[in-house]
Amino acid sequence: MQIPILCYHSHIISSADYAGNGHLALAHDLALLAEHGKTVVPLSWVIDALIHKKENIELNNAVVMTFDDGSKADFLPIDHPEFGPQPGLYPILLEHARQHPQHHPNLHASSFVIASDTARLCMDQKCLFGLDWMTDDWWPQAEASGMISIESHSWDHNNAVCEGVRPGTGDQFYSVNTYAQASHQIRDAAVSIAAVSGRPPEFFAYPYGHVNNFLEQEYFPGYQHQHRMRCALTTRPKYVTWETLPWSVPRFVHGEHWRDPGSLINIINGQASIT
Ligand SMILES: [Zn+2]
């Protein structure tokens, strides 16, 4: 097993081309993956195989899609103040599935959202454009679509602009290193997300990709009966293999680990230079 999990951000648009626009890149990549004999499958298929150590022939040539931070552009079109109308990631998946149903018959993506209403509002106003991109009203529709799952990206992303984040500990997730903090960021987040989306999240994506020993080796494995997560995803640019540990599942991030289609071809063909 050597599976790349890809990560896109729908709200961070830094240019009008492939390198800086996840909408544009995703639309391109769906065709590119198919051309290279790859098929997008749900994250749950890979994690099931990993946890049960069970071969699954459907994972040959599999690629997984994930979206981070949970702006509504994961699911709906947005109008970007600088770069204009963007189609939204789910509409791109839907359109590709309509035009090329044979490419990815199990097309699916996991959207990692932030639980706290106040944190999302704060990020929308202080880090984005105050255009209501961080709402949660689309979560149930996304779940109902069958093509997007709503998963957890923590309580408040430990974003320094959010109230309640201890001064000097924000904009990173390494500082979440006690039971109380972890339980808030992970268990409380799961409960809160489930209340809106209608389904308890199963997967966690570390904000900023930051994983520490406490979370990886103590909190996640030791308190699974409380948080009920099945795996946690980092942003280490590696493949999922039989050796992958469920609390540090690697991912490749668009705009960071690949910025052009050629680099993605290297990744999906197992030739990414791994650090
Ligand atoms: Zn994030």
CSV table of C-alpha atoms and ligand atoms in Angstrom, one decimal:
chain,number,residue,atom,x,y,z
A,1,MET,CA,0.0,0.0,0.0
A,2,GLN,CA,1.3,3.4,-1.0
A,3,ILE,CA,-1.5,5.9,-1.1
A,4,PRO,CA,-1.2,9.7,-1.3
A,5,ILE,CA,-3.8,11.8,0.6
A,6,LEU,CA,-4.1,15.2,-1.0
A,7,CYS,CA,-5.2,18.4,0.8
A,8,TYR,CA,-6.8,21.5,-0.7
A,9,HIS,CA,-7.9,24.8,0.8
A,10,SER,CA,-10.9,26.4,-0.8
A,11,HIS,CA,-10.6,29.9,0.8
A,12,ILE,CA,-6.9,30.6,0.4
A,13,ILE,CA,-6.6,32.0,-3.1
A,14,SER,CA,-3.3,33.7,-3.8
A,15,SER,CA,-3.1,33.8,-7.5
A,16,ALA,CA,-5.3,33.2,-10.6
A,17,ASP,CA,-3.3,30.1,-11.6
A,18,TYR,CA,-2.9,26.4,-10.6
A,19,ALA,CA,-0.3,27.2,-7.9
A,20,GLY,CA,-2.4,29.6,-5.9
A,21,ASN,CA,-6.0,28.5,-6.5
A,22,GLY,CA,-7.3,25.2,-5.1
A,23,HIS,CA,-10.5,25.4,-7.2
A,24,LEU,CA,-8.6,25.6,-10.4
A,25,ALA,CA,-6.1,22.9,-9.3
A,26,LEU,CA,-8.8,20.5,-8.2
A,27,ALA,CA,-10.6,20.7,-11.5
A,28,HIS,CA,-7.4,20.0,-13.3
A,29,ASP,CA,-6.3,17.3,-11.0
A,30,LEU,CA,-9.4,15.1,-11.3
A,31,ALA,CA,-8.7,14.7,-15.0
A,32,LEU,CA,-5.0,14.3,-14.4
A,33,LEU,CA,-5.5,11.6,-11.8
A,34,ALA,CA,-7.7,9.6,-14.2
A,35,GLU,CA,-5.2,10.0,-17.1
A,36,HIS,CA,-2.6,8.4,-14.9
A,37,GLY,CA,-4.8,5.5,-13.9
A,38,LYS,CA,-5.6,6.8,-10.4
A,39,THR,CA,-9.0,6.7,-8.7
A,40,VAL,CA,-10.3,8.9,-5.9
A,41,VAL,CA,-11.7,6.9,-3.0
A,42,PRO,CA,-13.1,7.9,0.4
A,43,LEU,CA,-10.7,8.4,3.2
A,44,SER,CA,-12.6,5.9,5.3
A,45,TRP,CA,-11.6,3.1,2.9
A,46,VAL,CA,-7.9,3.7,3.4
A,47,ILE,CA,-8.3,4.1,7.2
A,48,ASP,CA,-10.4,0.9,7.4
A,49,ALA,CA,-7.6,-1.0,5.5
A,50,LEU,CA,-4.9,0.6,7.7
A,51,ILE,CA,-6.6,-0.1,11.1
A,52,HIS,CA,-7.7,-3.7,10.2
A,53,LYS,CA,-4.4,-4.4,8.3
A,54,LYS,CA,-6.6,-5.7,5.5
A,55,GLU,CA,-5.7,-5.6,1.8
A,56,ASN,CA,-8.4,-4.1,-0.4
A,57,ILE,CA,-8.0,-4.5,-4.1
A,58,GLU,CA,-10.0,-1.3,-4.6
A,59,LEU,CA,-7.1,0.7,-3.0
A,60,ASN,CA,-4.7,-0.2,-5.9
A,61,ASN,CA,-4.0,3.1,-7.6
A,62,ALA,CA,-6.2,5.0,-5.0
A,63,VAL,CA,-5.8,8.7,-4.1
A,64,VAL,CA,-7.7,10.4,-1.3
A,65,MET,CA,-9.0,14.0,-1.3
A,66,THR,CA,-9.3,16.2,1.8
A,67,PHE,CA,-10.2,19.9,2.3
A,68,ASP,CA,-9.0,21.9,5.3
A,69,ASP,CA,-10.5,24.7,7.4
A,70,GLY,CA,-14.1,24.3,6.2
A,71,SER,CA,-14.9,27.5,4.5
A,72,LYS,CA,-18.2,27.2,2.7
A,73,ALA,CA,-16.3,27.3,-0.6
A,74,ASP,CA,-15.7,23.6,0.1
A,75,PHE,CA,-19.3,23.1,-0.8
A,76,LEU,CA,-20.6,26.3,-2.5
A,77,PRO,CA,-19.5,28.9,-5.0
A,78,ILE,CA,-18.0,32.1,-3.6
A,79,ASP,CA,-17.2,35.5,-5.1
A,80,HIS,CA,-13.6,36.3,-4.2
A,81,PRO,CA,-13.0,40.1,-3.7
A,82,GLU,CA,-9.8,39.9,-5.7
A,83,PHE,CA,-10.0,36.8,-7.9
A,84,GLY,CA,-13.7,36.9,-8.7
A,85,PRO,CA,-16.3,34.0,-8.8
A,86,GLN,CA,-15.0,30.6,-7.8
A,87,PRO,CA,-17.0,27.4,-8.4
A,88,GLY,CA,-16.6,25.8,-5.0
A,89,LEU,CA,-14.9,22.4,-4.5
A,90,TYR,CA,-18.0,20.2,-4.3
A,91,PRO,CA,-19.5,21.7,-7.5
A,92,ILE,CA,-16.2,20.8,-9.2
A,93,LEU,CA,-16.4,17.2,-8.0
A,94,LEU,CA,-20.1,17.0,-9.0
A,95,GLU,CA,-19.4,18.4,-12.5
A,96,HIS,CA,-16.5,16.0,-13.0
A,97,ALA,CA,-18.6,13.1,-11.9
A,98,ARG,CA,-21.4,14.1,-14.3
A,99,GLN,CA,-19.0,14.5,-17.3
A,100,HIS,CA,-16.8,11.5,-16.6
A,101,PRO,CA,-18.7,9.0,-14.4
A,102,GLN,CA,-16.1,6.3,-15.2
A,103,HIS,CA,-13.1,8.2,-13.9
A,104,HIS,CA,-13.8,8.1,-10.1
A,105,PRO,CA,-16.9,6.0,-9.5
A,106,ASN,CA,-16.5,6.5,-5.7
A,107,LEU,CA,-15.6,10.2,-5.8
A,108,HIS,CA,-15.5,11.6,-2.3
A,109,ALA,CA,-13.8,14.2,-0.2
A,110,SER,CA,-13.5,14.8,3.6
A,111,SER,CA,-13.9,18.4,4.7
A,112,PHE,CA,-12.2,19.3,8.0
A,113,VAL,CA,-14.2,22.0,9.7
A,114,ILE,CA,-13.7,24.1,12.8
A,115,ALA,CA,-16.2,23.5,15.6
A,116,SER,CA,-16.6,26.9,17.4
A,117,ASP,CA,-19.0,29.4,16.0
A,118,THR,CA,-17.2,32.3,17.6
A,119,ALA,CA,-13.8,31.1,16.4
A,120,ARG,CA,-15.1,30.8,12.8
A,121,LEU,CA,-16.8,34.2,12.9
A,122,CYS,CA,-13.6,35.7,14.3
A,123,MET,CA,-11.4,34.1,11.5
A,124,ASP,CA,-13.9,35.2,8.9
A,125,GLN,CA,-13.7,38.8,10.1
A,126,LYS,CA,-10.0,39.0,11.0
A,127,CYS,CA,-8.3,36.6,8.6
A,128,LEU,CA,-10.7,36.6,5.6
A,129,PHE,CA,-12.9,39.2,4.1
A,130,GLY,CA,-15.9,39.2,6.5
A,131,LEU,CA,-18.1,37.7,3.8
A,132,ASP,CA,-19.6,34.9,5.9
A,133,TRP,CA,-17.4,32.2,4.4
A,134,MET,CA,-17.1,30.3,7.7
A,135,THR,CA,-20.7,29.4,8.4
A,136,ASP,CA,-21.9,25.9,9.3
A,137,ASP,CA,-25.3,25.9,7.6
A,138,TRP,CA,-23.9,23.9,4.7
A,139,TRP,CA,-22.6,21.0,6.8
A,140,PRO,CA,-25.8,18.9,6.8
A,141,GLN,CA,-26.3,19.4,3.1
A,142,ALA,CA,-22.7,18.3,2.5
A,143,GLU,CA,-23.2,15.1,4.6
A,144,ALA,CA,-26.5,14.5,2.7
A,145,SER,CA,-24.7,14.8,-0.6
A,146,GLY,CA,-22.9,11.5,0.0
A,147,MET,CA,-19.8,13.0,-1.7
A,148,ILE,CA,-18.5,15.2,1.2
A,149,SER,CA,-18.0,14.1,4.8
A,150,ILE,CA,-17.7,16.6,7.6
A,151,GLU,CA,-14.8,15.9,9.8
A,152,SER,CA,-13.0,17.7,12.6
A,153,HIS,CA,-10.2,20.3,12.4
A,154,SER,CA,-10.4,21.1,16.1
A,155,TRP,CA,-12.4,23.5,18.3
A,156,ASP,CA,-10.8,26.8,17.3
A,157,HIS,CA,-7.7,25.9,15.3
A,158,ASN,CA,-5.8,27.5,18.1
A,159,ASN,CA,-5.8,30.6,15.9
A,160,ALA,CA,-4.2,33.6,17.7
A,161,VAL,CA,-7.0,35.9,16.6
A,162,CYS,CA,-9.6,33.8,18.5
A,163,GLU,CA,-10.7,34.8,22.0
A,164,GLY,CA,-9.8,32.3,24.6
A,165,VAL,CA,-6.5,31.3,23.0
A,166,ARG,CA,-3.8,31.9,25.6
A,167,PRO,CA,-1.4,34.7,24.6
A,168,GLY,CA,1.8,33.4,23.0
A,169,THR,CA,0.4,29.9,22.3
A,170,GLY,CA,-1.7,30.6,19.2
A,171,ASP,CA,-1.1,30.0,15.5
A,172,GLN,CA,0.3,26.6,16.2
A,173,PHE,CA,-1.0,23.4,17.7
A,174,TYR,CA,2.1,22.1,19.5
A,175,SER,CA,1.0,23.9,22.6
A,176,VAL,CA,-2.1,21.6,23.0
A,177,ASN,CA,-0.3,19.3,25.4
A,178,THR,CA,-2.5,18.6,28.4
A,179,TYR,CA,-5.6,16.4,28.8
A,180,ALA,CA,-7.8,19.4,29.4
A,181,GLN,CA,-6.7,21.3,26.3
A,182,ALA,CA,-6.8,18.2,24.1
A,183,SER,CA,-10.2,17.2,25.3
A,184,HIS,CA,-11.5,20.7,24.5
A,185,GLN,CA,-9.9,20.8,21.1
A,186,ILE,CA,-10.8,17.3,20.1
A,187,ARG,CA,-13.6,15.8,22.1
A,188,ASP,CA,-15.7,18.9,22.6
A,189,ALA,CA,-15.1,19.8,18.9
A,190,ALA,CA,-16.5,16.4,17.8
A,191,VAL,CA,-19.6,16.7,19.9
A,192,SER,CA,-20.3,20.2,18.6
A,193,ILE,CA,-19.7,19.3,15.0
A,194,ALA,CA,-21.9,16.3,15.2
A,195,ALA,CA,-24.8,18.4,16.6
A,196,VAL,CA,-24.7,20.5,13.4
A,197,SER,CA,-23.7,18.0,10.7
A,198,GLY,CA,-25.8,15.2,12.0
A,199,ARG,CA,-23.0,12.7,12.1
A,200,PRO,CA,-20.1,12.3,14.6
A,201,PRO,CA,-16.8,13.0,12.9
A,202,GLU,CA,-14.4,10.1,12.7
A,203,PHE,CA,-11.3,11.8,11.6
A,204,PHE,CA,-9.2,14.7,12.9
A,205,ALA,CA,-6.8,16.9,11.0
A,206,TYR,CA,-4.2,18.6,13.1
A,207,PRO,CA,-4.4,22.4,12.7
A,208,TYR,CA,-1.2,23.6,10.8
A,209,GLY,CA,-0.4,19.9,10.6
A,210,HIS,CA,1.2,20.2,14.0
A,211,VAL,CA,1.4,17.0,16.0
A,212,ASN,CA,3.2,16.5,19.3
A,213,ASN,CA,4.1,13.5,21.3
A,214,PHE,CA,1.3,14.0,23.9
A,215,LEU,CA,-1.4,14.0,21.3
A,216,GLU,CA,0.1,11.2,19.1
A,217,GLN,CA,1.2,8.9,21.9
A,218,GLU,CA,-1.0,9.7,24.9
A,219,TYR,CA,-4.2,11.5,24.2
A,220,PHE,CA,-5.4,10.0,20.9
A,221,PRO,CA,-4.5,6.3,21.7
A,222,GLY,CA,-5.4,6.6,25.4
A,223,TYR,CA,-8.7,8.4,25.3
A,224,GLN,CA,-10.3,7.0,22.1
A,225,HIS,CA,-13.4,5.9,24.2
A,226,GLN,CA,-13.9,9.7,24.8
A,227,HIS,CA,-13.0,11.4,21.5
A,228,ARG,CA,-14.0,8.5,19.2
A,229,MET,CA,-11.7,9.5,16.4
A,230,ARG,CA,-10.3,6.7,14.2
A,231,CYS,CA,-7.3,8.6,12.9
A,232,ALA,CA,-5.6,12.0,12.9
A,233,LEU,CA,-4.0,13.5,9.8
A,234,THR,CA,-0.8,15.6,9.7
A,235,THR,CA,0.7,17.5,6.7
A,236,ARG,CA,3.9,15.5,6.5
A,237,PRO,CA,4.4,14.9,2.8
A,238,LYS,CA,4.5,11.1,2.8
A,239,TYR,CA,2.4,8.2,1.6
A,240,VAL,CA,0.0,6.0,3.6
A,241,THR,CA,1.7,2.6,3.9
A,242,TRP,CA,1.2,-0.4,6.1
A,243,GLU,CA,3.6,1.2,8.5
A,244,THR,CA,1.6,4.4,8.9
A,245,LEU,CA,0.4,5.0,12.5
A,246,PRO,CA,-3.3,6.0,12.7
A,247,TRP,CA,-2.5,9.1,14.8
A,248,SER,CA,0.0,10.6,12.3
A,249,VAL,CA,-1.4,9.9,8.9
A,250,PRO,CA,0.5,11.9,6.3
A,251,ARG,CA,-0.8,14.2,3.6
A,252,PHE,CA,0.4,16.2,0.6
A,253,VAL,CA,-0.8,19.9,0.6
A,254,HIS,CA,-1.6,21.8,-2.6
A,255,GLY,CA,0.4,25.0,-2.8
A,256,GLU,CA,2.9,23.7,-0.3
A,257,HIS,CA,4.1,20.2,-1.5
A,258,TRP,CA,3.0,20.7,-5.1
A,259,ARG,CA,2.4,23.8,-7.1
A,260,ASP,CA,2.2,22.5,-10.6
A,261,PRO,CA,0.7,19.4,-12.3
A,262,GLY,CA,4.1,17.8,-13.0
A,263,SER,CA,4.9,17.7,-9.3
A,264,LEU,CA,1.5,16.1,-8.6
A,265,ILE,CA,2.3,13.5,-11.2
A,266,ASN,CA,5.5,12.7,-9.3
A,267,ILE,CA,3.5,12.4,-6.1
A,268,ILE,CA,0.8,10.1,-7.5
A,269,ASN,CA,3.4,7.9,-9.2
A,270,GLY,CA,5.2,7.4,-5.9
A,271,GLN,CA,8.1,9.5,-6.8
A,272,ALA,CA,7.7,12.4,-4.5
A,273,SER,CA,11.0,13.3,-2.9
A,274,ILE,CA,10.2,12.5,0.7
A,275,THR,CA,11.9,14.4,3.4
B,1,ZN,ZN,-6.2,24.5,9.1
